[in-house]
Amino acid sequence: MPVIKTENISKKFGELKAVDEVNLGVEKGSLFGLLGPNGSGKTTMIKMLTGQIKPSSGSAKVLGIDPVKEGIRVREVVGIIPEQETPPSFLTSGEYLSFVAKIRKIDGIEEKSDWWFDYLDFADKKDVLCKDLSRGTRQKLMFAQAFLHDPEIALIDEPLINLDPVMQRKVKKFLKDYVESGNTVFLSTHILEIAEEICTDFAILHKGRLLHTGKTDELKEKGMHLDDFFMELVERS
Amino acid sequence: MFTLFTSMFKEEWRMHSTLFGNLNFALFPVLIFAIAFMGVFILPLITTVMDTVLLSIVVHAQFILLGIMVGSFGILGKEVMNRRFGQASLIAYSARSLPVSEQMVFLNFVVKDILYYFILWVLPFGLGFLAASPFLGINLYYPMLLLLTLSIAFLMGLCTIFLLSAIYSRSKPALFAVLAILLAGFLGSSILYSPGTVLSAVLLPVSIFDSFTYSGLLLSLGAIAVFFTLSILFFTSADTGSEKHYRNLLDSVSQRLGFLQDNTLVAKDFIDLYRSGIGIGQTIFSFLLPLGLIWLVLSFLREFLTQNNILFTIAVVTGVIASTMYTWVTEFDSISAYYFLPLNISSIIRAKTGTFTVLQVVPVVFIIAVGLLSDAAASIPNAVVLCLSVSFFELALMIRMCGLEPGTMIYNVRVFLKYILITGPVILVLLGLTFISPYLAYISVILFIPAWYLIKSGFKKWDNSDYAGF
């Protein structure tokens, strides 16, 4: 039984078809990579799945909840890292996590946020305004807020893009452990090396259309690399 | 540098036209032209109840106010570059990666804004008056002169506020010192000279319109040039890379606001207002300064208006200007920073309304001060009720029509027209009633009924539409 499922989901912005009749199923406990070039519709997919925008047609279910009808409920149970790491400019990092905790009604925030500050190694930035943080530190903060309430599913949009190699390794390990404990990750990225390394399943999106879905292990068994496979598909379409 | 300027100009146009459609936005100056054109035909009617000098003062004061409003973006000081350029990803942001000084980028940005809003507001108004004048046999000299003096009024308002805000971005004590000197100068000259002399010095474009002199024109243009140059020189850009540490305010402020449903979001708004300097800046530049100017103009009309009339007129205008506090809390932060959390658009608007409600303390204090200082203490309760009724009604209109984007949606010609057509008659009727009897000011509480309906229907409307944002 998939925890995320879409049926012919589409989104049009004026004349532009950002997502075009996509059918997806994401199984519980998988680290699912939604791959595609810039502008292929990955972010639009995440926004539709979390009820931030409404699809033009088709439907979706996340943990059995319809994001069109119950967008708030979906956003309550999942964790999200949006495409742009934009925490509110005039809150400090610590205040921002406290803000998220209050909105999500999470108890014991002090302890939880301290764990994240230590784990992602930015405790010295706890009292610094978000606008004065580097992009990498903002990315860490956005990562922390997404997992603060221990969600069953995390939908994360390019979460590693601004992180240094040390932190990337740490985050990748976290995601693998998170999935191994029965949770699900829906990762949107165009960095194929990362997807190949950590994803169990993947789908390739190009110009809003779904080109392929499959398992990374199957590719490895065939002796293929994800980036070669990706290039071949995208160039052919 | 000209390429930078033209690109910014095109960008401003595209930003507005993308939001509202090319035609819808292109019609905005046409609408201003039409309003001025038709306004000329009711001039004979207006002059039967209003002295031409008074009318000239009112029109010029409005364009000084327009300049103040357009120029007050500068109050964001250090934040203006970060917020407007950084998050919105405008050309100016890219320009900072080019070998161009930030002052030059800012100069281009300001000149673009002056020209853009001149074409959008001032020019169509002047041309509307010019086009209608032959039909009433008005000598073309007057509309031409009016276009000149309105342009001066607009630029004076803009450059004055821009200079003050540039000083503010450098040093808050320096700004308060300048304001204190200006106030002392004004009070001193009020004692030494006649009200007419003081008024013509403050409203120089009115004097030029009443009796044109080249020396007056040169003086005003010189003042504009000096203010403008000093503003550019004083401008200080974003202070990037600073790593000041702040104590946690969110927990204590949200606890103090625990009586509100959305206390966390409201607390965030207040922290934003406090730490960005926008709260104090907007209170001075977008609230106290324009209202002070209006009070000044009205107080010189004591021979035409009673103290009560002046207080109620100020109460209505304060209500309208106080309603723009909604733009303070919606403009400076993108909700994309927290919209992915379990929040509805309506709950964010409701929280902004909560912040707005708390901020209404400012207009209430202002009305009480005006009432006490102008010897109309008995009418203060009526004036406060009138002011708050107007303010909440206007807020409800903005919520219904503009959602979380009141600052930009106002340039949608349909929104603007609806706003004017609804607000205008309401204000005129209320003012008329208070002129009959001060007790009739209490009738204004009726406005809370449509306001409630507008807010409720606005919540539904914005929850059902995708949040566009920038």
mmCIF file of C-alpha atoms in Angstrom, chain A residues 31 116 119-120 140 143 159-178 194 197-198:
data_model
loop_
_atom_site.group_PDB
_atom_site.id
_atom_site.type_symbol
_atom_site.label_atom_id
_atom_site.label_comp_id
_atom_site.label_asym_id
_atom_site.label_seq_id
_atom_site.Cartn_x
_atom_site.Cartn_y
_atom_site.Cartn_z
ATOM 1 C CA LEU A 31 13.777 6.742 0.024
ATOM 2 C CA TRP A 116 19.528 19.417 16.081
ATOM 3 C CA TYR A 119 23.856 17.205 15.347
ATOM 4 C CA LEU A 120 24.150 19.678 12.475
ATOM 5 C CA LYS A 140 20.635 23.146 8.176
ATOM 6 C CA PHE A 143 16.402 20.567 7.631
ATOM 7 C CA PRO A 159 18.093 19.494 0.865
ATOM 8 C CA LEU A 160 21.818 19.011 0.273
ATOM 9 C CA ILE A 161 22.543 21.656 -2.294
ATOM 10 C CA ASN A 162 24.212 24.246 -0.022
ATOM 11 C CA LEU A 163 25.870 21.884 2.439
ATOM 12 C CA ASP A 164 29.598 21.159 2.652
ATOM 13 C CA PRO A 165 30.804 17.544 2.071
ATOM 14 C CA VAL A 166 31.079 16.782 5.798
ATOM 15 C CA MET A 167 27.530 17.903 6.454
ATOM 16 C CA GLN A 168 26.246 16.185 3.299
ATOM 17 C CA ARG A 169 27.610 12.877 4.593
ATOM 18 C CA LYS A 170 25.925 13.454 7.962
ATOM 19 C CA VAL A 171 22.580 14.315 6.387
ATOM 20 C CA LYS A 172 22.717 11.345 4.020
ATOM 21 C CA LYS A 173 23.355 9.050 6.982
ATOM 22 C CA PHE A 174 20.455 10.607 8.850
ATOM 23 C CA LEU A 175 18.120 10.027 5.914
ATOM 24 C CA LYS A 176 19.200 6.389 5.528
ATOM 25 C CA ASP A 177 18.679 5.722 9.261
ATOM 26 C CA TYR A 178 15.354 7.527 9.149
ATOM 27 C CA ILE A 194 23.315 11.700 -4.391
ATOM 28 C CA GLU A 197 23.882 6.730 -3.491
ATOM 29 C CA ILE A 198 20.930 6.976 -1.125
#
